[in-house]
Coordinates of C-alpha atoms and ligand atoms in Angstrom, one line a residue:
X23 CA -9.6 -2.2 -33.8
X24 CA -7.9 -5.4 -32.3
X25 CA -4.6 -6.5 -34.1
X26 CA -4.9 -10.4 -35.1
X27 CA -2.4 -13.2 -35.1
X28 CA -3.7 -16.2 -36.8
X29 CA -1.6 -19.4 -36.1
X30 CA -2.4 -22.3 -38.6
X31 CA -2.4 -26.0 -37.0
X32 CA -3.2 -26.7 -33.5
X33 CA -0.4 -29.5 -33.2
X34 CA 2.8 -29.1 -31.1
X35 CA 4.2 -26.3 -32.9
X36 CA 0.6 -24.2 -33.4
X37 CA -0.3 -24.9 -29.3
X38 CA 3.2 -23.7 -28.3
X39 CA 3.2 -20.9 -30.1
X40 CA -0.6 -19.7 -29.7
X41 CA -0.3 -19.9 -26.0
X42 CA 3.1 -18.4 -25.8
X43 CA 2.0 -15.3 -27.7
X44 CA -0.9 -15.2 -25.2
X45 CA 1.4 -14.9 -22.5
X46 CA 3.4 -12.1 -24.1
X47 CA 0.8 -10.2 -26.1
X48 CA -1.7 -7.4 -24.6
X49 CA -5.5 -8.4 -24.6
X50 CA -5.7 -6.1 -27.6
X51 CA -4.4 -8.5 -29.9
X52 CA -6.4 -11.4 -31.0
X53 CA -5.0 -14.7 -31.4
X54 CA -6.8 -17.6 -33.5
X55 CA -5.6 -20.8 -33.8
X56 CA -7.2 -23.2 -36.3
X57 CA -7.3 -27.0 -36.8
X58 CA -9.5 -29.8 -38.3
X59 CA -9.8 -31.6 -35.4
X60 CA -9.7 -31.7 -31.7
X61 CA -7.6 -34.7 -31.3
X62 CA -4.1 -33.9 -30.3
X63 CA -1.9 -36.7 -30.6
X64 CA 1.5 -37.5 -28.5
X65 CA 3.1 -38.5 -31.6
X66 CA 6.2 -39.9 -29.7
X67 CA 4.0 -42.4 -28.0
X68 CA 2.9 -44.1 -31.4
X69 CA 6.6 -45.6 -31.9
X70 CA 5.7 -47.6 -28.2
X71 CA 2.2 -48.6 -29.5
X72 CA 3.5 -51.8 -31.8
X73 CA 5.6 -53.2 -29.1
X74 CA 2.8 -52.7 -26.3
X75 CA 4.9 -50.2 -24.3
X76 CA 2.0 -47.5 -24.6
X77 CA -1.4 -47.8 -25.2
X78 CA -2.9 -45.7 -28.3
X79 CA -5.8 -44.5 -26.3
X80 CA -3.4 -42.6 -23.8
X81 CA -2.0 -40.6 -26.7
X82 CA -4.7 -38.7 -27.7
X83 CA -6.1 -35.6 -25.7
X84 CA -8.6 -32.6 -26.7
X85 CA -6.4 -29.6 -28.4
X86 CA -9.0 -27.2 -26.7
X87 CA -8.1 -28.5 -23.1
X88 CA -4.5 -27.6 -23.9
X89 CA -5.0 -23.9 -25.7
X90 CA -5.3 -20.9 -23.3
X91 CA -9.1 -19.9 -22.8
X92 CA -8.1 -16.4 -24.1
X93 CA -7.1 -18.0 -27.6
X94 CA -9.8 -18.5 -30.0
X95 CA -9.6 -22.0 -31.1
X96 CA -11.6 -22.9 -34.5
X97 CA -12.2 -26.4 -35.6
X98 CA -12.1 -26.2 -39.6
X99 CA -10.2 -27.3 -42.5
X100 CA -7.9 -24.7 -43.8
X101 CA -8.4 -24.5 -47.6
X102 CA -6.7 -21.3 -48.9
X103 CA -3.7 -18.5 -47.8
X104 CA -3.9 -15.3 -49.5
X105 CA -0.5 -13.5 -48.2
X106 CA -1.3 -10.6 -50.5
X107 CA -4.8 -9.9 -49.0
X108 CA -3.5 -11.3 -45.4
X109 CA -6.4 -13.6 -45.4
X110 CA -6.8 -17.5 -44.8
X111 CA -10.0 -19.1 -45.8
X112 CA -11.3 -22.1 -44.1
X113 CA -14.2 -24.3 -45.2
X114 CA -16.4 -22.4 -43.4
X115 CA -15.0 -18.6 -42.4
X116 CA -12.4 -16.4 -43.6
X117 CA -10.0 -14.8 -41.2
X118 CA -7.6 -11.8 -41.6
X119 CA -4.2 -11.2 -40.0
X120 CA -1.4 -8.8 -39.3
X121 CA 0.7 -12.1 -38.6
X122 CA 0.1 -15.5 -40.0
X123 CA 2.2 -18.3 -38.2
X124 CA 2.1 -21.5 -40.3
X125 CA 2.3 -24.6 -38.2
X126 CA 0.6 -27.2 -40.6
X127 CA 3.1 -30.0 -40.0
X128 CA 3.6 -32.9 -42.7
X129 CA 1.8 -36.0 -43.1
X130 CA 2.6 -39.6 -44.6
X131 CA 1.1 -40.3 -48.1
X132 CA 1.4 -44.3 -48.8
X133 CA -0.9 -43.9 -51.7
X134 CA 2.2 -42.0 -53.6
X135 CA 4.3 -45.1 -53.0
X136 CA 4.3 -47.6 -56.0
X137 CA 2.6 -51.1 -55.0
X138 CA 2.5 -49.9 -51.1
X139 CA -1.3 -49.9 -50.8
X140 CA -1.5 -53.5 -52.1
X141 CA 0.5 -54.4 -49.1
X142 CA -0.8 -52.2 -46.8
X143 CA -2.2 -53.9 -43.6
X144 CA -1.1 -57.3 -45.0
X145 CA 2.5 -57.4 -45.0
X146 CA 3.5 -53.9 -45.2
X147 CA 2.9 -52.0 -41.9
X148 CA 4.0 -48.5 -40.7
X149 CA 3.8 -46.6 -36.8
X150 CA 3.5 -43.1 -38.2
X151 CA -0.4 -42.8 -37.3
X152 CA -2.1 -43.9 -34.7
X153 CA -4.2 -46.4 -36.7
X154 CA -1.4 -47.6 -38.6
X155 CA 0.3 -48.4 -35.2
X156 CA -2.4 -50.3 -33.7
X157 CA -2.5 -52.2 -37.1
X158 CA 1.6 -53.1 -36.5
X159 CA 1.1 -53.7 -32.8
X160 CA -1.5 -56.9 -33.7
X161 CA 0.9 -58.0 -36.6
X162 CA 4.0 -57.9 -34.3
X163 CA 2.2 -60.0 -31.7
X164 CA 1.4 -62.8 -34.1
X165 CA 4.9 -62.7 -35.4
X166 CA 6.5 -66.2 -35.4
X167 CA 9.8 -65.4 -37.0
X168 CA 11.5 -64.3 -40.2
X169 CA 12.8 -61.0 -41.8
X170 CA 11.6 -57.7 -40.6
X171 CA 12.3 -54.6 -42.7
X172 CA 12.4 -51.2 -41.7
X173 CA 12.2 -49.1 -44.8
X174 CA 12.1 -45.1 -45.1
X175 CA 10.7 -44.4 -48.6
X176 CA 12.3 -41.2 -49.1
X177 CA 13.6 -37.7 -47.7
X178 CA 12.4 -35.6 -45.8
X179 CA 10.5 -37.4 -43.2
X180 CA 9.5 -36.5 -39.7
X181 CA 11.7 -37.5 -36.5
X182 CA 14.7 -39.2 -38.4
X183 CA 15.4 -40.9 -35.3
X184 CA 12.2 -43.2 -34.9
X185 CA 13.1 -45.7 -37.4
X186 CA 16.3 -46.6 -35.8
X187 CA 14.6 -46.6 -32.2
X188 CA 12.0 -49.0 -34.2
X189 CA 14.7 -51.5 -35.1
X190 CA 16.3 -51.5 -31.6
X191 CA 13.0 -52.0 -29.9
X192 CA 12.4 -54.6 -32.4
X193 CA 15.6 -56.5 -31.0
X194 CA 14.7 -55.9 -27.3
X195 CA 10.9 -57.0 -28.3
X196 CA 11.9 -60.3 -30.2
X197 CA 14.4 -61.2 -27.3
X198 CA 11.6 -60.8 -24.7
X199 CA 9.5 -63.2 -26.9
X200 CA 12.2 -65.6 -27.2
X201 CA 12.3 -65.5 -31.1
X202 CA 15.1 -63.2 -32.1
X203 CA 17.1 -66.2 -33.1
X204 CA 14.2 -66.9 -35.7
X205 CA 14.2 -63.3 -36.6
X206 CA 16.0 -61.1 -39.0
X207 CA 16.0 -57.1 -38.8
X208 CA 17.2 -55.0 -41.6
X209 CA 16.9 -51.2 -41.5
X210 CA 17.1 -50.0 -45.4
X211 CA 17.3 -46.1 -45.7
X212 CA 17.9 -43.6 -48.1
X213 CA 20.6 -41.9 -46.0
X214 CA 24.0 -42.3 -46.6
X215 CA 24.5 -43.6 -42.7
X216 CA 21.9 -44.8 -40.1
X217 CA 21.0 -40.9 -39.4
X218 CA 21.8 -37.6 -40.8
X219 CA 24.8 -36.6 -39.1
X220 CA 27.7 -38.7 -39.4
X221 CA 29.3 -39.0 -36.0
X222 CA 26.0 -40.1 -34.3
X223 CA 25.2 -42.2 -37.2
X224 CA 28.8 -44.1 -36.8
X225 CA 27.5 -44.8 -33.3
X226 CA 24.1 -46.0 -34.2
X227 CA 25.6 -48.2 -36.6
X228 CA 28.1 -49.9 -34.1
X229 CA 25.3 -50.2 -31.7
X230 CA 23.0 -51.9 -34.7
X231 CA 25.9 -54.2 -35.2
X232 CA 26.1 -55.4 -31.5
X233 CA 22.4 -56.2 -31.8
X234 CA 23.0 -57.9 -35.3
X235 CA 20.6 -55.8 -36.9
X236 CA 21.6 -55.4 -40.6
X237 CA 21.6 -51.5 -42.0
X238 CA 21.5 -50.9 -45.9
X239 CA 22.1 -47.6 -47.0
X240 CA 21.7 -45.2 -50.2
X241 CA 18.3 -47.1 -50.8
X242 CA 15.8 -44.8 -52.7
X243 CA 12.6 -46.6 -52.6
X244 CA 11.1 -47.3 -56.2
X245 CA 8.5 -49.7 -55.3
X246 CA 7.1 -52.3 -52.9
X247 CA 5.8 -55.6 -54.0
X248 CA 3.9 -57.4 -51.3
X249 CA 3.2 -60.3 -53.4
X250 CA 7.0 -61.4 -54.0
X251 CA 7.7 -59.7 -50.8
X252 CA 10.5 -57.1 -51.7
X253 CA 11.2 -53.6 -51.6
X254 CA 13.1 -52.1 -55.2
X255 CA 15.3 -49.0 -55.4
X256 CA 15.5 -46.8 -58.2
X257 CA 18.7 -48.5 -59.2
X258 CA 17.1 -51.7 -59.3
X259 CA 18.5 -53.1 -55.9
X260 CA 16.3 -55.5 -54.1
X261 CA 15.7 -56.4 -50.5
X262 CA 13.2 -59.3 -49.4
X263 CA 11.0 -59.2 -46.5
X264 CA 8.5 -61.4 -44.6
X265 CA 7.1 -58.1 -42.9
X266 CA 7.6 -54.6 -43.9
X267 CA 7.5 -51.5 -41.7
X268 CA 7.8 -48.4 -43.8
X269 CA 7.8 -44.8 -43.5
X270 CA 6.2 -43.7 -46.7
X271 CA 6.8 -40.5 -48.4
X272 CA 6.1 -37.7 -46.5
X273 CA 4.4 -34.4 -47.6
X274 CA 3.6 -30.9 -46.2
X275 CA 0.0 -30.1 -45.9
X276 CA -2.4 -29.7 -49.1
X277 CA -3.1 -26.0 -48.0
X278 CA 0.5 -24.9 -48.4
X279 CA 0.8 -26.3 -52.2
X280 CA -2.6 -25.4 -53.1
X281 CA -1.8 -21.9 -52.1
X282 CA 0.9 -21.9 -54.3
X283 CA 3.4 -21.3 -51.4
X284 CA 5.4 -24.5 -51.3
X285 CA 8.8 -25.5 -52.4
X286 CA 7.1 -28.4 -54.6
X287 CA 6.3 -30.9 -51.8
X288 CA 4.4 -29.1 -49.5
X289 CA 7.1 -27.3 -47.4
X290 CA 7.4 -23.5 -47.0
X291 CA 10.5 -21.7 -48.2
X292 CA 11.9 -20.3 -44.6
X293 CA 14.6 -18.3 -43.5
X294 CA 17.0 -20.7 -41.5
X295 CA 17.6 -18.2 -38.8
X296 CA 14.8 -15.7 -38.5
X297 CA 12.1 -18.2 -39.4
X298 CA 10.4 -15.8 -41.4
X299 CA 8.7 -17.2 -44.7
X300 CA 11.1 -16.3 -47.7
X301 CA 8.8 -14.8 -50.2
X302 CA 6.0 -13.2 -47.7
X303 CA 6.0 -10.6 -45.2
X304 CA 4.4 -11.2 -42.0
X305 CA 4.5 -14.8 -41.9
X306 CA 6.2 -17.2 -40.1
X307 CA 6.5 -21.1 -40.0
X308 CA 7.5 -23.6 -37.4
X309 CA 7.6 -27.5 -37.0
X310 CA 7.3 -29.7 -39.7
X311 CA 5.9 -27.3 -42.2
X312 CA 9.2 -25.2 -42.6
X313 CA 11.8 -26.6 -45.1
X314 CA 14.6 -25.7 -42.8
X315 CA 17.9 -28.4 -42.7
X316 CA 17.2 -29.8 -39.4
X317 CA 15.0 -32.5 -37.9
X318 CA 11.3 -32.3 -37.9
X319 CA 10.6 -33.0 -34.6
X320 CA 8.7 -31.5 -31.6
X321 CA 11.8 -30.2 -29.9
X322 CA 12.4 -28.2 -32.9
X323 CA 8.9 -26.6 -33.4
X324 CA 9.0 -26.0 -29.3
X325 CA 12.5 -23.9 -29.8
X326 CA 11.5 -22.5 -33.1
X327 CA 8.3 -21.2 -31.4
X328 CA 10.5 -19.3 -28.8
X329 CA 12.5 -17.7 -31.7
X330 CA 9.1 -16.7 -33.5
X331 CA 7.5 -15.1 -30.3
X332 CA 10.7 -12.8 -30.0
X333 CA 10.2 -11.9 -33.5
X334 CA 7.1 -11.1 -33.9
X335 CA 7.3 -9.1 -30.7
X336 CA 10.3 -7.1 -32.3
X337 CA 8.2 -6.6 -35.4
X338 CA 5.3 -5.2 -33.2
X339 CA 7.8 -2.7 -32.0
X340 CA 9.1 -1.6 -35.2
X341 CA 12.8 -3.7 -34.7
X342 CA 13.8 -6.2 -37.4
X343 CA 13.4 -9.9 -36.9
X344 CA 16.6 -11.2 -35.6
X345 CA 18.4 -14.3 -37.1
X346 CA 18.3 -16.4 -33.9
X347 CA 17.5 -20.0 -34.8
X348 CA 20.6 -22.3 -35.2
X349 CA 18.5 -25.5 -35.9
X350 CA 18.7 -26.6 -32.6
X351 CA 17.5 -30.0 -32.0
X352 CA 17.1 -32.3 -29.1
X353 CA 15.7 -36.0 -29.3
X354 CA 15.8 -39.4 -27.1
X355 CA 17.0 -42.5 -28.9
X356 CA 15.3 -45.4 -27.3
X357 CA 17.5 -48.7 -27.4
X358 CA 15.3 -50.8 -25.3
X359 CA 12.4 -50.5 -22.9
X360 CA 14.5 -49.7 -20.0
X361 CA 17.5 -47.6 -22.0
X362 CA 17.9 -44.9 -24.2
X363 CA 20.4 -42.3 -25.4
X364 CA 20.1 -38.6 -26.2
X365 CA 21.3 -36.3 -29.0
X366 CA 21.5 -32.3 -28.6
X367 CA 23.0 -30.7 -31.8
X368 CA 21.9 -28.0 -34.5
X369 CA 22.8 -26.9 -38.1
X370 CA 26.7 -26.9 -37.5
X371 CA 27.4 -28.7 -34.4
X372 CA 26.8 -32.9 -34.7
X373 CA 25.8 -34.7 -31.7
X374 CA 28.6 -35.0 -29.1
X375 CA 29.3 -36.8 -26.2
X376 CA 28.6 -34.9 -22.9
X377 CA 26.3 -34.4 -20.2
X378 CA 22.7 -32.7 -20.6
X379 CA 21.5 -30.3 -19.6
X380 CA 23.5 -29.7 -16.8
X381 CA 27.6 -30.0 -17.2
X382 CA 29.1 -32.7 -15.2
X383 CA 25.8 -33.6 -13.4
X384 CA 23.3 -34.5 -16.4
X385 CA 21.1 -36.2 -15.4
X386 CA 21.0 -37.3 -18.9
X387 CA 24.2 -38.7 -21.3
X388 CA 24.8 -37.5 -24.6
X389 CA 25.4 -40.1 -27.1
X390 CA 25.0 -43.0 -24.6
X391 CA 22.8 -45.7 -23.9
X392 CA 21.7 -45.3 -19.9
X393 CA 18.8 -46.0 -17.7
X394 CA 18.7 -42.6 -16.5
X395 CA 18.1 -41.4 -20.4
X396 CA 15.0 -43.9 -20.2
X397 CA 13.5 -42.1 -17.7
X398 CA 14.0 -39.0 -19.1
X399 CA 12.3 -40.2 -22.3
X400 CA 9.3 -41.2 -20.1
X401 CA 9.4 -37.9 -18.1
X402 CA 9.1 -36.2 -21.3
X403 CA 5.6 -36.9 -21.8
X404 CA 4.5 -35.6 -18.5
X405 CA 6.7 -32.5 -19.6
X406 CA 5.0 -32.0 -23.0
X407 CA 1.5 -32.2 -21.9
X408 CA 2.3 -30.0 -18.6
X409 CA 4.9 -27.7 -19.3
X410 CA 5.8 -27.5 -23.1
X411 CA 2.4 -27.3 -24.9
X412 CA 1.7 -24.5 -22.3
X413 CA 4.2 -22.6 -24.1
X414 CA 6.3 -22.3 -21.0
X415 CA 9.9 -22.9 -21.1
X416 CA 12.5 -24.6 -18.9
X417 CA 14.9 -21.3 -18.5
X418 CA 17.4 -22.7 -21.4
X419 CA 17.9 -20.5 -24.6
X420 CA 16.3 -21.9 -28.0
X421 CA 19.6 -22.2 -29.2
X422 CA 22.4 -25.0 -28.7
X423 CA 24.3 -24.6 -25.2
X424 CA 27.7 -26.1 -25.8
X425 CA 28.2 -26.2 -21.9
X426 CA 29.0 -30.1 -20.8
X427 CA 29.6 -31.2 -24.3
X428 CA 33.1 -32.8 -25.0
X429 CA 34.6 -31.1 -27.8
X430 CA 37.3 -32.5 -30.0
Ligands
LIG510 C1 6.4 -42.0 -34.5 C2 6.7 -40.7 -34.1 C3 7.6 -40.4 -33.2 C4 8.2 -39.0 -32.7 N1 9.1 -39.0 -32.0 C5 9.6 -37.7 -31.5 C6 10.4 -37.5 -30.4 O1 10.7 -38.6 -29.5 N2 10.5 -36.2 -30.1 C7 10.2 -35.3 -30.9 O2 10.7 -34.3 -30.4 N3 9.5 -35.3 -32.1 C8 9.1 -36.8 -32.3 N4 8.1 -37.1 -33.3 C9 8.2 -35.5 -34.4 C10 7.0 -34.7 -33.7 O3 5.6 -35.1 -33.4 C11 6.4 -33.7 -34.6 O4 7.6 -33.0 -35.1 C12 5.7 -32.6 -34.3 O5 4.5 -32.9 -33.5 C13 5.7 -31.5 -35.3 O6 4.9 -30.5 -34.8 P1 4.1 -29.4 -35.7 O7 3.3 -28.7 -35.0 O8 5.1 -28.8 -37.0 O9 2.9 -30.4 -36.5 P2 1.9 -31.3 -35.8 O10 1.8 -31.5 -34.5 O11 1.6 -32.4 -36.8 O12 0.6 -30.4 -36.1 C14 0.0 -30.0 -37.4 C15 -1.5 -29.6 -37.3 O13 -1.8 -28.8 -38.4 C16 -3.1 -29.4 -38.6 N5 -3.5 -29.2 -40.3 C17 -2.7 -29.3 -41.1 N6 -3.3 -28.9 -42.3 C18 -4.4 -28.7 -42.0 C19 -5.8 -28.1 -42.5 N7 -5.5 -27.7 -44.0 N8 -6.7 -27.5 -42.1 C20 -6.7 -27.5 -40.8 N9 -6.0 -28.1 -39.9 C21 -4.6 -28.5 -40.3 C22 -3.2 -30.7 -38.2 O14 -4.7 -31.2 -38.3 C23 -2.3 -30.9 -37.1 O15 -2.9 -30.9 -35.7 C24 7.6 -38.3 -33.6 C25 6.9 -38.1 -34.6 C26 6.3 -39.3 -35.1 C27 5.5 -39.7 -36.1

């Protein structure tokens, strides 16, 4: 009988791992990937939509087109996972598995934030869905000056650098439109700094200062008041706005909590280094669906996929999974249309200065705003669709490489 691997979610992580597994496993292993629709969204591009740098219709492609033909792609809503029976239920089918990979991601839930829906689309906006990013683009076009506040409702959230990129791009955009002197920009975050890692955070705070962007830290959102135009923290602090851009509360998919497999906010408790679900045998988790303490980012899903393919192959050969994954994450941080910075770090090692990927030659500079990094950011989209989703890699290990980094 054919052996079966079922992959839940055909987004960044699910597509990469299905193709990667297909390249490594013999044909008697059946691979099935399930997603609710056939719309693969290049999510990093959503940051550019509000500023008119990228058109939203260029961000969506068919999932099926990017999944190898000898992987079964099923469009259906996943409704239940039964780890004891090794079975997954969808609205219309039932699937048994030998190994399960959970890559159901996470999503924003603005309806969970007090007062936010009353202001949504009026003076509160987001760019974490295509529809929201399009609404925000219209709003920014009409913006003639005033106070723009970028708020992160709570932790954890997807792509922790995106809000910093948003305020930097807003500075560039308003300067370009000649209304920067009429505009205040403020980033209001629950983090103790501009980013999760203190050293990189200090660099971003300096950059924000030089762009006259205010950063308010340690602000845990309690409510949005769209009528009186302020956000209020759980401590009772208020920040006023004319236009609010928000990363609403974020949770893992409902199927994880409905199946009783979550940590309370929809994420699967996952071993930080093997990426195996902590409570279940034969289940691995990658991407935004895990609760591992690193960024919820596409680069992370890609590195994790390599580790999980290795560990599933090991288990098939009767060998225990290895503790390989180190929290490795790599992200460009756009500073303006034309310049970007880059960070590369893991659970233990913070972003450092240096060159990437080749020591001395780069061509990309770490923790530094350069034109070359901007070209890297633009080129990444091509790499995403043509190389990474195909489950190929670039010859580098999935773990952090210290060569090229300035230590001390
Ligand atoms: C604005 C923005 C900018 C970003 N910028 C960057 C960046 O510059 N660099 C970077 O590395 N990352 C970036 N990211 C993050 C990156 O896009 C995500 O971390 C990555 O896509 C996570 O992959 P994933 O497979 O875990 O989840 P996803 O790609 O979101 O895929 C999850 C899939 O599961 C499916 N699914 C979930 N539940 C069910 C169900 N019950 N039934 C059927 N299907 C289901 C969903 O439809 C979805 O297709 C950004 C994200 C945003 C929002």
